[in-house]
Coordinates of C-alpha atoms in Angstrom, one line a residue:
X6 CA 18.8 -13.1 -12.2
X7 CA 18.8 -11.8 -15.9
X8 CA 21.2 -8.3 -16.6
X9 CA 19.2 -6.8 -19.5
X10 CA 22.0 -5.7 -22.4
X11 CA 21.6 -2.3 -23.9
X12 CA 18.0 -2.2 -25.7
X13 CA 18.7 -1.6 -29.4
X14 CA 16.2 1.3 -30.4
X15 CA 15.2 2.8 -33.5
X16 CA 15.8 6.3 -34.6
X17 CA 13.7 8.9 -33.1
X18 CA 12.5 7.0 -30.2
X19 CA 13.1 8.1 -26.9
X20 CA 16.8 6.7 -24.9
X21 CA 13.9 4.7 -22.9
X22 CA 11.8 3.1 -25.3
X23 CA 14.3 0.2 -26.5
X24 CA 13.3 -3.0 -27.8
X25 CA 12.8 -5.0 -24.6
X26 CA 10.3 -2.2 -23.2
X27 CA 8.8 -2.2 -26.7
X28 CA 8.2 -5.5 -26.2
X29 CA 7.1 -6.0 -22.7
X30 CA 4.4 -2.8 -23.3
X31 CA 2.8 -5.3 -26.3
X32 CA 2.7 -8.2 -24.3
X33 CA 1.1 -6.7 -21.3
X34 CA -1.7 -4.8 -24.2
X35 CA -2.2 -8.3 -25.5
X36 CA -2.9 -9.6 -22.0
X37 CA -4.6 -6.8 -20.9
X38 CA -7.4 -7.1 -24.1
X39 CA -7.7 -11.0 -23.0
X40 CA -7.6 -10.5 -19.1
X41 CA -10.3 -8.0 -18.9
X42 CA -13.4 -9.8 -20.6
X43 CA -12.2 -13.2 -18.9
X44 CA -12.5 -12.0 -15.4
X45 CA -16.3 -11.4 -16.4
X46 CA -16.5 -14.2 -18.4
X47 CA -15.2 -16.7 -15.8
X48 CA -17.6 -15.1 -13.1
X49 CA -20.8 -15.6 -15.8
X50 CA -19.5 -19.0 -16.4
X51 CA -20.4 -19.9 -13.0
X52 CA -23.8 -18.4 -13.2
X53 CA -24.8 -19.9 -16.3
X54 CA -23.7 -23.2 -14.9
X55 CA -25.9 -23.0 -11.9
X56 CA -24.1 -21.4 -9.7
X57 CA -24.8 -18.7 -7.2
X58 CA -22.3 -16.1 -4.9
X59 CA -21.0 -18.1 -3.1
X60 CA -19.8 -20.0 -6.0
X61 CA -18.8 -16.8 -7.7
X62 CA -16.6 -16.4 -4.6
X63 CA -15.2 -19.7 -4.1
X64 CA -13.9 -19.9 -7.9
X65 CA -12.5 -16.0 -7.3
X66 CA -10.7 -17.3 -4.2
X67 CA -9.7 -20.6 -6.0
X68 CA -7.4 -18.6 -8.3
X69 CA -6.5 -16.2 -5.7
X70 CA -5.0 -19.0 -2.9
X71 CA -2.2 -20.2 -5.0
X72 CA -1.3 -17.1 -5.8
X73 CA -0.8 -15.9 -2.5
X74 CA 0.7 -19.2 -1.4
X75 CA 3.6 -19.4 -4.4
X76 CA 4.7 -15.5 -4.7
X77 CA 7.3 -15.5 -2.2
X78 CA 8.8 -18.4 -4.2
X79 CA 8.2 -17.0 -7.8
X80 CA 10.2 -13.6 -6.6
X81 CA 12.7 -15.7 -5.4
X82 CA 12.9 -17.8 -8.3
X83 CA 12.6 -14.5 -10.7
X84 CA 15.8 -13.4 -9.2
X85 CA 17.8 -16.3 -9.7
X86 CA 16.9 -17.4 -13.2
X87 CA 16.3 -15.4 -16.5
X88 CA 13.0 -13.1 -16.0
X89 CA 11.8 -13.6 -19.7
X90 CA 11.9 -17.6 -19.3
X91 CA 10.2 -17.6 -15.9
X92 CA 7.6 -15.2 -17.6
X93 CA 7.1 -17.6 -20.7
X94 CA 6.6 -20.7 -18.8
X95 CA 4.4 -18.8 -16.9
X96 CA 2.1 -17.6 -19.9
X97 CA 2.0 -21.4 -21.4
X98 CA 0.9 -22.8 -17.9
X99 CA -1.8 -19.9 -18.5
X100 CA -2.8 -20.2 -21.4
X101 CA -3.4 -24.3 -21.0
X102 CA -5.3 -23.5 -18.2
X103 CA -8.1 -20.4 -20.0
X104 CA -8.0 -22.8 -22.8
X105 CA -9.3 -26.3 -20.8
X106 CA -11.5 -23.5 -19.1
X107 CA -13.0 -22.3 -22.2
X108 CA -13.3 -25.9 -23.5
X109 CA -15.3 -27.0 -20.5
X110 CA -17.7 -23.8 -20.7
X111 CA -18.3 -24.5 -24.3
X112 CA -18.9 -27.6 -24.0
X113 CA -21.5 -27.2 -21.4
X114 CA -20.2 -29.9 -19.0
X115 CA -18.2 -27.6 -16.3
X116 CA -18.7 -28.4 -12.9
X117 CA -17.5 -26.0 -9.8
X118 CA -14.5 -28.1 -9.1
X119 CA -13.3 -28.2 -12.5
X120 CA -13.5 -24.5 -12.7
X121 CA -12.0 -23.9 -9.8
X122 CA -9.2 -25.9 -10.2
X123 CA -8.5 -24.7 -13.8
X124 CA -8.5 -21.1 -11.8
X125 CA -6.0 -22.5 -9.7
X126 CA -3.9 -23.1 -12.2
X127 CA -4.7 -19.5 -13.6
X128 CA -2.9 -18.4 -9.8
X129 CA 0.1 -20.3 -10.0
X130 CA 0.5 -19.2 -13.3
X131 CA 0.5 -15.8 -12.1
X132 CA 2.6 -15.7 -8.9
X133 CA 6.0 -16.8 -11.0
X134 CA 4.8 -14.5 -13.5
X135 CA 4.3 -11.3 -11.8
X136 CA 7.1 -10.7 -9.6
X137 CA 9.4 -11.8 -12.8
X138 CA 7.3 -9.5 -14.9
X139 CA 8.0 -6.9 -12.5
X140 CA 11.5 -7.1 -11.8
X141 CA 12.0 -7.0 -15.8
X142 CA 10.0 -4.1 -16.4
X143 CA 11.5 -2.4 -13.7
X144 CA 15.3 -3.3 -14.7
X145 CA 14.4 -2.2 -17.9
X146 CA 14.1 1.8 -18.1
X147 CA 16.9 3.7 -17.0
X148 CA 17.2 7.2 -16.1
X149 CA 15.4 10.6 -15.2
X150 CA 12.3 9.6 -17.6
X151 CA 11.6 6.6 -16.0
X152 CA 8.0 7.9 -14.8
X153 CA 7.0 8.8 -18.1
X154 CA 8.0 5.3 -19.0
X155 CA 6.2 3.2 -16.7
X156 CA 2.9 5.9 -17.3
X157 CA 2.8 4.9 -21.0
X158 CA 3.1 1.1 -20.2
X159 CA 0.6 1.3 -17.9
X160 CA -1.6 3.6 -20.3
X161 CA -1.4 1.1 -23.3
X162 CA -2.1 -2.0 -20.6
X163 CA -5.2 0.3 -19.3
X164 CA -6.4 1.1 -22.8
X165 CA -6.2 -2.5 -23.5
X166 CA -8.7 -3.3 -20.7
X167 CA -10.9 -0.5 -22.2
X168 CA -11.2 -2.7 -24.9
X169 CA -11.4 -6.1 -23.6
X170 CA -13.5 -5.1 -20.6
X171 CA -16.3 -3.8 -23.1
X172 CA -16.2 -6.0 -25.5
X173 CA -15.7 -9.2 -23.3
X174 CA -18.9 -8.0 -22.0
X175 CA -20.6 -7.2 -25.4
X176 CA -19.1 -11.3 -26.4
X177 CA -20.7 -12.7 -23.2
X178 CA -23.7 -11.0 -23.8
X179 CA -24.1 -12.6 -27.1
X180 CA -22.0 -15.8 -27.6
X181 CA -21.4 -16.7 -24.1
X182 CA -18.7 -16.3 -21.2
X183 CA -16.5 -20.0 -23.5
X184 CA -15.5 -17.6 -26.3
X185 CA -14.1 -14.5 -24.2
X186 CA -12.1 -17.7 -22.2
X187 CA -10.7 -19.0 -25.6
X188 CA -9.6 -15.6 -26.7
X189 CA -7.8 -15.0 -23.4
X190 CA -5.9 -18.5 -24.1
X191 CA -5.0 -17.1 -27.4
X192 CA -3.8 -14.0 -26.0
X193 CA -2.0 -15.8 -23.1
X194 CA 0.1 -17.3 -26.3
X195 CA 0.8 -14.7 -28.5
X196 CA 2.0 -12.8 -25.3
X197 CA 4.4 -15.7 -24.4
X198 CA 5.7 -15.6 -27.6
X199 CA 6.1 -11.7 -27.7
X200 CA 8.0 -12.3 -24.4
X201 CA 10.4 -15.1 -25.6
X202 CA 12.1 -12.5 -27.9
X203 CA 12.9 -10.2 -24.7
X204 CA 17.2 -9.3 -25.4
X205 CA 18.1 -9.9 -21.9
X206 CA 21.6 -10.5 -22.3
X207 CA 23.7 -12.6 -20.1
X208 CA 22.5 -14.1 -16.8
X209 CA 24.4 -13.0 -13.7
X210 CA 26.1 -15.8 -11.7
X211 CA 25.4 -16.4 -8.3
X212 CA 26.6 -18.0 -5.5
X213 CA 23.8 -21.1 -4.9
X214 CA 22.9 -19.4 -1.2
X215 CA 19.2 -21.0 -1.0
X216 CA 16.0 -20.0 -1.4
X217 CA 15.2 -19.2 2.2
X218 CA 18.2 -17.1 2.2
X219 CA 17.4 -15.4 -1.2
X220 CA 13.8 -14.8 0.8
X221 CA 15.1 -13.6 3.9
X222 CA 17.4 -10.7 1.8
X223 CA 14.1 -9.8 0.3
X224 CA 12.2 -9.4 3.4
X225 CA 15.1 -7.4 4.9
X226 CA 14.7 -4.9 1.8
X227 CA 11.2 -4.5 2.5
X228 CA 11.5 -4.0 6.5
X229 CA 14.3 -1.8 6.4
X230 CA 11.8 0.8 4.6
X231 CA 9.2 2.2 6.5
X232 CA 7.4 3.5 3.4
X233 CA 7.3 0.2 1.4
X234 CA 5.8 -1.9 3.8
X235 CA 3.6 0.8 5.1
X236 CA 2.1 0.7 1.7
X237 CA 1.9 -3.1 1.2
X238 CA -0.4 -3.0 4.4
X239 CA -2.6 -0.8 3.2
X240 CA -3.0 -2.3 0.0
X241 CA -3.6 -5.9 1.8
X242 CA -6.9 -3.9 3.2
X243 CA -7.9 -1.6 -0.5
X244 CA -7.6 -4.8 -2.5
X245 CA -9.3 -7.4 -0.3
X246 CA -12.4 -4.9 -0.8
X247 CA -11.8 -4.1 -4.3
X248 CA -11.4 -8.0 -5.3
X249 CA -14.7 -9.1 -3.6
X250 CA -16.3 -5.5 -5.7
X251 CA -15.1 -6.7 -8.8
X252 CA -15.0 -10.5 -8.5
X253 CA -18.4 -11.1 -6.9
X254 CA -20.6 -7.9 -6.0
X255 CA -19.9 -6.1 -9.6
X256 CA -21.3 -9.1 -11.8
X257 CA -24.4 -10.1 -9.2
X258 CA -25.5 -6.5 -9.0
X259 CA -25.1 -6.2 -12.7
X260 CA -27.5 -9.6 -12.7
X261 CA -29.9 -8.5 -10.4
X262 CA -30.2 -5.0 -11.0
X263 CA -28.3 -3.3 -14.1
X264 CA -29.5 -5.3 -16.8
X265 CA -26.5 -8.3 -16.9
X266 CA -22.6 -8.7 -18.1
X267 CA -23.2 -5.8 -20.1
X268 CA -23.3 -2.9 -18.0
X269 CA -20.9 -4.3 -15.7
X270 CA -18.3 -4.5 -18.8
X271 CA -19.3 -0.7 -19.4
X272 CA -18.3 -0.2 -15.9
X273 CA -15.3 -1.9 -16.2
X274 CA -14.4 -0.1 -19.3
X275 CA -15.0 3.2 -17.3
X276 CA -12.5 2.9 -15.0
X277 CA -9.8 1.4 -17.8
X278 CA -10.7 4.9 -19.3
X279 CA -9.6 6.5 -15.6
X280 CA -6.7 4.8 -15.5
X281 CA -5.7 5.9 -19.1
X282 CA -6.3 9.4 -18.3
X283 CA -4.5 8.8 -15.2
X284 CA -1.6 7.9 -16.8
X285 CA -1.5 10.5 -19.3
X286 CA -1.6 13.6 -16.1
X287 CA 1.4 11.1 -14.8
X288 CA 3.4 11.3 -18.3
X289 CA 3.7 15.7 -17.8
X290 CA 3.0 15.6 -13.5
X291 CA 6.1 15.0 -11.4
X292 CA 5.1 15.6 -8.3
X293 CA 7.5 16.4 -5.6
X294 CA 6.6 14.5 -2.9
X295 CA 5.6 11.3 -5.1
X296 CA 4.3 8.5 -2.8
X297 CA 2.3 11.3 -0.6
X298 CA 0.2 12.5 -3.7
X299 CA 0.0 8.7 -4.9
X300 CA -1.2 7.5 -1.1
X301 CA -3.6 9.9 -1.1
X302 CA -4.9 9.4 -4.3
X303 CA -5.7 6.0 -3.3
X304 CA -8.9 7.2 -0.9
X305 CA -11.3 7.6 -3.6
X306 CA -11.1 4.1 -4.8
X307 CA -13.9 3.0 -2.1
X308 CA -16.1 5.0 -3.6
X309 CA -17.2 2.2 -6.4
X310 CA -17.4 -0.3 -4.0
X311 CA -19.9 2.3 -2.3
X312 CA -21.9 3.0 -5.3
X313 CA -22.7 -1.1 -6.2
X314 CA -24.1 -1.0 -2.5
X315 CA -26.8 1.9 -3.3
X316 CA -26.4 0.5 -6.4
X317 CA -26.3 4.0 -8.7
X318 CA -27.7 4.0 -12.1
X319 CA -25.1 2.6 -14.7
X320 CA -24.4 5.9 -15.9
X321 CA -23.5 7.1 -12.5
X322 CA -21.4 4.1 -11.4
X323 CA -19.6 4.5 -14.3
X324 CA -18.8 7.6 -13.7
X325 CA -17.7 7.1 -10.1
X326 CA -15.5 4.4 -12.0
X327 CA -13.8 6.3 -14.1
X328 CA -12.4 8.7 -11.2
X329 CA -11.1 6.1 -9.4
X330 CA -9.2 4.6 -12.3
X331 CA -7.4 8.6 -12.4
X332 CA -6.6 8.4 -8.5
X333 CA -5.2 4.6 -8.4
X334 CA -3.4 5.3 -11.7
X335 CA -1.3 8.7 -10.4
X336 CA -1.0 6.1 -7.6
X337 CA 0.5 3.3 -9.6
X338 CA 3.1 5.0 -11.3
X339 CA 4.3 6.4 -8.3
X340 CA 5.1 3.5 -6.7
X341 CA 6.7 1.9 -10.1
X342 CA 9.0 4.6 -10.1
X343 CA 9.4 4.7 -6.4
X344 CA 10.4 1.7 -6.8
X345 CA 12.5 2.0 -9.7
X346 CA 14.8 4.5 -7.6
X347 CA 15.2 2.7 -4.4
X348 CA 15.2 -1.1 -5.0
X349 CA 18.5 -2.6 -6.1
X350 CA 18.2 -4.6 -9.4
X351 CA 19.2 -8.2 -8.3
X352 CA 16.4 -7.7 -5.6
X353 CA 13.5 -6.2 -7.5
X354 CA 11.6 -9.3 -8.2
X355 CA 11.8 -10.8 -4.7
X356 CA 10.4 -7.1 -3.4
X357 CA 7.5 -7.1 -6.1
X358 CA 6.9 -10.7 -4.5
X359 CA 6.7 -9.3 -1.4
X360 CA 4.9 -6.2 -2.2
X361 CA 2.2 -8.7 -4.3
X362 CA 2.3 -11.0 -0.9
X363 CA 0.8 -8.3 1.3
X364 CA -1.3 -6.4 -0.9
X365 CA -3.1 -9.8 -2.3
X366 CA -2.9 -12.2 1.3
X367 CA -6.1 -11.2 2.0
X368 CA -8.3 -11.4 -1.1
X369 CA -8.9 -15.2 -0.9
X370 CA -10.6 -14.8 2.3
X371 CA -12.7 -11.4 1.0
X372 CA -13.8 -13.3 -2.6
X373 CA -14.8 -16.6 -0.7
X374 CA -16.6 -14.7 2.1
X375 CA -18.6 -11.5 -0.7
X376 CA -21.1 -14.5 -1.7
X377 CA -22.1 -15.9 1.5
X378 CA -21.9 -11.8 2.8
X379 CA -23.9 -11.0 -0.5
X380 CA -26.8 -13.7 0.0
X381 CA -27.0 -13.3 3.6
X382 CA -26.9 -9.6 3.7
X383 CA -27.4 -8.2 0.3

């Protein structure tokens, strides 16, 4: 585990807005710009290369598997070495893997295994990363405005996708799905080296006690409160439905019926502008009772996985798009602070890991079962 020292900040910041959460807010922009257009490009890829659903799905669940398989160990792992390192490493693994993905694409030669075993990768990559990301960011604000703070990181992260999500579509559309992969690679590096600059101090010693030890003090953190885990199994069901939306139905019914990667970027773009303005109400709303306004502000995100099955105009799924990016962003920053507040900080990665475990355990099996679903069904 990693004790962040005092973030130096300049004059006229806020006391929350020190150098390390300076920092971590440009990383996650930069990965947010390159993340955006390569989950379209990567599900295009397939397409171009002959593919159908089914395919889409199994290279979706591909990256999804390891994921779900090596969280519990990156949390663990997060909360026994420094953060920032276990984030780097994780970016380079990353960014290797986008950029031998991009290289295959380009060079016309990529075969379904080869994808989805460079996706894989992608996976691994992100199970150390995200609890360790987590646990950082987390550590990293201190005090009443802690809310305000996570709701501007996640605004410039959102806006970035705005971005990346239109004009990842705009770049498939008329270079090819390679290009948007090689800029993700390129933002996967720049990112890591953002991150290796993270002041994080000293590193806490701790008594070696084991990793299935260090797992099992997690898991008691998360089953001694009713709320958390309440909340990770409803997020196991929300983003199992959302994943196969975005990762399969969202770029075949863009194929089939909207006109291509286009719209479907458009789309995407629309609901990084809800999140944005989601975050904004979150930077001036505290709400009272914070995770009951955030829970129930997570009921309207069905309602774009409802408007692909019609499927609305583009104008109108956008729209529907854009409202669910407000609800699950008032939701998001409740939890983060949530969070924040109740967690201890030598524990906060191995919680994230946990609260990533359940609310991502059952997207593999929704991603590889949305194309078979999709061409049997429609």
């Amino acid at each position: 585990m990693t004790i962040p020292s005092a973030s130096r900040r300049r004059p006229g910041r806020p006391a929350w807005a020190g150098r390390n959460y300076t920092l971590l807010t440009a990383a996650a922009v930069v990965t947010g710009l390159g993340n955006a257009g390569a989950l379209i490009a990567a599900a295009f890829a397939v397409l171009e290369a002959g593919g159908d659903g089914g395919d889409v799905g199994l290279v979706a669940a591909a990256r999804t598997v390891p994921l779900v398989v090596f969280l519990l160990i990156g949390g663990a792992v997060a909360d026994r070495l420094p953060r920032h390192r276990v984030m780097v490493a994780a970016n380079t693994l990353n960014c290797l893997s986008q950029a031998a993905f991009a290289a295959l694409v380009l060079s016309g030669e990529a075969r379904l295994w080869q994808m989805a075993v460079l996706s894989a990768l992608g996976g691994t990559g992100q199970a150390f990363f995200s609890p360790a990301a987590e646990g950082m960011l987390l550590s990293t604000v201190d005090g009443e405005q802690a809310g305000r703070a996570f709701a501007i990181f996640r605004m410039g992260m959102n806006g970035a996708q705005i971005g990346g999500a239109a004009l990842g579509g705009a770049l498939i559309a008329a270079f090819g799905p390679g290009w948007v992969l090689a800029v993700d690679a390129a933002a996967f590096a720049v990112a890591g080296a953002l991150r290796a600059f993270l002041d994080v101090g000293r590193t806490a010693r701790r008594e070696s006690a084991g990793m299935l030890r260090d797992l099992r003090e997690g898991w008691r953190e998360v089953a001694g409160r009713p709320w958390l885990w309440g909340i990770v199994v409803q997020f196991s069901v929300v983003n199992a439905v959302v994943a196969a939306a975005e990762s399969v139905y969202g770029p075949l019914v863009a194929e089939e019926h909207l006109g291509g990667a286009r719209p479907w970027g458009l789309a995407l773009a629309a609901f990084g502008a809800g999140t944005l303005l989601g975050g904004l109400l979150m930077t001036r709303w505290k709400p009272r009772r914070l995770l009951l306004v955030g829970t129930v502000c997570v009921f309207p995100f069905a309602l774009p996985s409802a408007a692909l099955a019609v499927p609305l105009p583009v104008p109108a799924l956008c729209a529907v798009m854009f409202g669910a990016g407000v609800s699950i962003e008032v939701f998001g920053v409740s939890w983060m602070t949530a969070l924040h507040q109740e967690i201890p900080e030598d524990k906060l990665s191995r919680v994230a890991a946990y609260d990533w475990f359940g609310s991502v355990s059952m997207v593999p099996l929704a991603t590889a079962l949305a194309g078979p679903a999709e061409s049997a069904f429609g």
